[in-house]
JSON list of C-alpha atoms in Angstrom, two decimals:
[
{"chain": "T", "resi": 1121, "resn": "GLY", "atom": "CA", "xyz": [71.52, 1.98, -18.87]},
{"chain": "T", "resi": 1122, "resn": "ASP", "atom": "CA", "xyz": [72.69, -1.37, -19.84]},
{"chain": "T", "resi": 1123, "resn": "ILE", "atom": "CA", "xyz": [70.45, -3.51, -21.36]},
{"chain": "T", "resi": 1124, "resn": "VAL", "atom": "CA", "xyz": [70.02, -7.20, -21.17]},
{"chain": "T", "resi": 1125, "resn": "LEU", "atom": "CA", "xyz": [67.88, -9.49, -23.43]},
{"chain": "T", "resi": 1126, "resn": "LEU", "atom": "CA", "xyz": [67.79, -13.34, -22.49]},
{"chain": "T", "resi": 1127, "resn": "ALA", "atom": "CA", "xyz": [66.47, -15.46, -25.44]},
{"chain": "T", "resi": 1128, "resn": "LYS", "atom": "CA", "xyz": [65.38, -19.09, -25.51]},
{"chain": "T", "resi": 1129, "resn": "PRO", "atom": "CA", "xyz": [65.44, -21.20, -28.44]},
{"chain": "T", "resi": 1130, "resn": "VAL", "atom": "CA", "xyz": [62.04, -22.32, -29.77]},
{"chain": "T", "resi": 1131, "resn": "THR", "atom": "CA", "xyz": [61.44, -25.13, -32.97]},
{"chain": "T", "resi": 1132, "resn": "LEU", "atom": "CA", "xyz": [58.76, -24.33, -35.56]},
{"chain": "T", "resi": 1133, "resn": "THR", "atom": "CA", "xyz": [57.71, -27.12, -38.42]},
{"chain": "T", "resi": 1134, "resn": "GLU", "atom": "CA", "xyz": [55.72, -26.20, -41.42]},
{"chain": "T", "resi": 1135, "resn": "GLY", "atom": "CA", "xyz": [52.53, -24.09, -40.30]},
{"chain": "T", "resi": 1136, "resn": "ASP", "atom": "CA", "xyz": [53.38, -23.86, -36.86]},
{"chain": "T", "resi": 1137, "resn": "ARG", "atom": "CA", "xyz": [53.20, -20.73, -34.83]},
{"chain": "T", "resi": 1138, "resn": "VAL", "atom": "CA", "xyz": [54.23, -19.90, -31.50]},
{"chain": "T", "resi": 1139, "resn": "THR", "atom": "CA", "xyz": [53.20, -17.08, -29.34]},
{"chain": "T", "resi": 1140, "resn": "LEU", "atom": "CA", "xyz": [56.32, -14.95, -27.82]},
{"chain": "T", "resi": 1141, "resn": "THR", "atom": "CA", "xyz": [56.29, -14.80, -24.09]},
{"chain": "T", "resi": 1142, "resn": "THR", "atom": "CA", "xyz": [58.58, -13.82, -21.60]},
{"chain": "T", "resi": 1143, "resn": "ASP", "atom": "CA", "xyz": [59.88, -17.23, -21.59]},
{"chain": "T", "resi": 1144, "resn": "VAL", "atom": "CA", "xyz": [61.19, -16.74, -24.78]},
{"chain": "T", "resi": 1145, "resn": "PRO", "atom": "CA", "xyz": [62.31, -13.13, -25.19]},
{"chain": "T", "resi": 1146, "resn": "VAL", "atom": "CA", "xyz": [62.34, -11.10, -22.00]},
{"chain": "T", "resi": 1147, "resn": "ALA", "atom": "CA", "xyz": [64.59, -7.95, -21.70]},
{"chain": "T", "resi": 1148, "resn": "THR", "atom": "CA", "xyz": [65.12, -5.31, -18.85]},
{"chain": "T", "resi": 1149, "resn": "ASP", "atom": "CA", "xyz": [66.96, -2.17, -19.20]},
{"chain": "T", "resi": 1150, "resn": "GLY", "atom": "CA", "xyz": [67.60, -1.45, -15.15]},
{"chain": "T", "resi": 1151, "resn": "THR", "atom": "CA", "xyz": [64.52, 1.19, -14.98]},
{"chain": "T", "resi": 1152, "resn": "SER", "atom": "CA", "xyz": [61.61, 0.70, -13.53]},
{"chain": "T", "resi": 1153, "resn": "LYS", "atom": "CA", "xyz": [59.50, 0.64, -16.53]},
{"chain": "T", "resi": 1154, "resn": "PRO", "atom": "CA", "xyz": [60.48, -2.56, -18.76]},
{"chain": "T", "resi": 1155, "resn": "GLU", "atom": "CA", "xyz": [56.80, -2.32, -20.65]},
{"chain": "T", "resi": 1156, "resn": "LYS", "atom": "CA", "xyz": [58.32, 0.71, -22.56]},
{"chain": "T", "resi": 1157, "resn": "LEU", "atom": "CA", "xyz": [61.05, -1.56, -23.97]},
{"chain": "T", "resi": 1158, "resn": "LEU", "atom": "CA", "xyz": [60.49, -1.87, -27.71]},
{"chain": "T", "resi": 1159, "resn": "TYR", "atom": "CA", "xyz": [62.04, -4.74, -29.97]},
{"chain": "T", "resi": 1160, "resn": "ALA", "atom": "CA", "xyz": [63.17, -3.91, -33.25]},
{"chain": "T", "resi": 1161, "resn": "VAL", "atom": "CA", "xyz": [63.18, -7.15, -35.77]},
{"chain": "T", "resi": 1162, "resn": "SER", "atom": "CA", "xyz": [66.13, -6.29, -37.84]},
{"chain": "T", "resi": 1163, "resn": "LEU", "atom": "CA", "xyz": [66.57, -9.97, -39.20]},
{"chain": "T", "resi": 1164, "resn": "PRO", "atom": "CA", "xyz": [63.32, -11.70, -39.84]},
{"chain": "T", "resi": 1165, "resn": "PRO", "atom": "CA", "xyz": [62.50, -15.51, -40.29]},
{"chain": "T", "resi": 1166, "resn": "VAL", "atom": "CA", "xyz": [63.63, -16.35, -43.64]},
{"chain": "T", "resi": 1167, "resn": "HIS", "atom": "CA", "xyz": [60.28, -19.14, -43.47]},
{"chain": "T", "resi": 1168, "resn": "GLY", "atom": "CA", "xyz": [57.63, -17.25, -41.70]},
{"chain": "T", "resi": 1169, "resn": "GLN", "atom": "CA", "xyz": [57.00, -13.87, -39.84]},
{"chain": "T", "resi": 1170, "resn": "ILE", "atom": "CA", "xyz": [56.65, -11.88, -36.64]},
{"chain": "T", "resi": 1171, "resn": "GLU", "atom": "CA", "xyz": [53.07, -10.95, -36.77]},
{"chain": "T", "resi": 1172, "resn": "HIS", "atom": "CA", "xyz": [50.61, -9.03, -34.31]},
{"chain": "T", "resi": 1173, "resn": "ILE", "atom": "CA", "xyz": [47.82, -10.86, -33.16]},
{"chain": "T", "resi": 1174, "resn": "ASN", "atom": "CA", "xyz": [45.49, -7.74, -33.99]},
{"chain": "T", "resi": 1175, "resn": "TYR", "atom": "CA", "xyz": [46.99, -7.86, -37.52]},
{"chain": "T", "resi": 1176, "resn": "PRO", "atom": "CA", "xyz": [46.92, -11.74, -38.91]},
{"chain": "T", "resi": 1177, "resn": "GLY", "atom": "CA", "xyz": [48.98, -12.21, -42.19]},
{"chain": "T", "resi": 1178, "resn": "VAL", "atom": "CA", "xyz": [50.90, -8.62, -41.63]},
{"chain": "T", "resi": 1179, "resn": "PRO", "atom": "CA", "xyz": [54.82, -8.91, -40.75]},
{"chain": "T", "resi": 1180, "resn": "ILE", "atom": "CA", "xyz": [55.68, -6.43, -38.09]},
{"chain": "T", "resi": 1181, "resn": "SER", "atom": "CA", "xyz": [59.21, -5.06, -37.85]},
{"chain": "T", "resi": 1182, "resn": "SER", "atom": "CA", "xyz": [58.71, -3.93, -34.19]},
{"chain": "T", "resi": 1183, "resn": "TYR", "atom": "CA", "xyz": [56.85, -4.63, -30.97]},
{"chain": "T", "resi": 1184, "resn": "SER", "atom": "CA", "xyz": [56.93, -3.66, -27.22]},
{"chain": "T", "resi": 1185, "resn": "GLN", "atom": "CA", "xyz": [57.57, -5.88, -24.00]},
{"chain": "T", "resi": 1186, "resn": "LEU", "atom": "CA", "xyz": [53.82, -4.81, -23.16]},
{"chain": "T", "resi": 1187, "resn": "ASP", "atom": "CA", "xyz": [52.98, -6.60, -26.60]},
{"chain": "T", "resi": 1188, "resn": "VAL", "atom": "CA", "xyz": [55.12, -9.72, -25.17]},
{"chain": "T", "resi": 1189, "resn": "VAL", "atom": "CA", "xyz": [53.62, -9.52, -21.88]},
{"chain": "T", "resi": 1190, "resn": "ALA", "atom": "CA", "xyz": [50.23, -9.46, -23.05]},
{"chain": "T", "resi": 1191, "resn": "GLN", "atom": "CA", "xyz": [51.31, -12.36, -25.31]},
{"chain": "T", "resi": 1192, "resn": "LYS", "atom": "CA", "xyz": [49.88, -10.51, -28.75]},
{"chain": "T", "resi": 1193, "resn": "VAL", "atom": "CA", "xyz": [53.11, -11.38, -30.73]},
{"chain": "T", "resi": 1194, "resn": "PHE", "atom": "CA", "xyz": [53.62, -14.70, -32.46]},
{"chain": "T", "resi": 1195, "resn": "ASN", "atom": "CA", "xyz": [56.39, -15.98, -34.82]},
{"chain": "T", "resi": 1196, "resn": "ILE", "atom": "CA", "xyz": [54.38, -17.93, -38.01]},
{"chain": "T", "resi": 1197, "resn": "HIS", "atom": "CA", "xyz": [56.38, -20.43, -40.16]},
{"chain": "T", "resi": 1198, "resn": "ASP", "atom": "CA", "xyz": [55.00, -20.00, -43.97]},
{"chain": "T", "resi": 1199, "resn": "ASN", "atom": "CA", "xyz": [54.97, -23.63, -44.70]},
{"chain": "T", "resi": 1200, "resn": "SER", "atom": "CA", "xyz": [58.03, -23.64, -46.95]},
{"chain": "T", "resi": 1201, "resn": "HIS", "atom": "CA", "xyz": [60.09, -26.71, -47.55]},
{"chain": "T", "resi": 1202, "resn": "GLY", "atom": "CA", "xyz": [63.32, -27.15, -46.59]},
{"chain": "T", "resi": 1203, "resn": "ALA", "atom": "CA", "xyz": [63.64, -24.81, -43.52]},
{"chain": "T", "resi": 1204, "resn": "GLY", "atom": "CA", "xyz": [66.28, -25.48, -41.32]},
{"chain": "T", "resi": 1205, "resn": "LYS", "atom": "CA", "xyz": [67.66, -23.83, -38.56]},
{"chain": "T", "resi": 1206, "resn": "GLU", "atom": "CA", "xyz": [67.18, -19.87, -38.28]},
{"chain": "T", "resi": 1207, "resn": "SER", "atom": "CA", "xyz": [67.16, -17.05, -35.91]},
{"chain": "T", "resi": 1208, "resn": "VAL", "atom": "CA", "xyz": [65.18, -13.88, -35.71]},
{"chain": "T", "resi": 1209, "resn": "ARG", "atom": "CA", "xyz": [67.14, -10.68, -34.43]}
]
């Protein structure tokens, strides 16, 4: 079926960290099991990384909707200067 993904922008400055919640990315696919949805990071942030709370300092390339609901995934800025607007895909 169709997948719908709604995303809101977040602003990070040097050293900031934002936990991904269902207010930021939320997806549905028309099934009764949204917790089984998986996200793949195909374009990571240039000035930071996506991390899982159980593996701090280690960038991840995928996570589940269940991880988002449990607030276990976050985007962390790497303190690099000159960071402008960027997106994560």
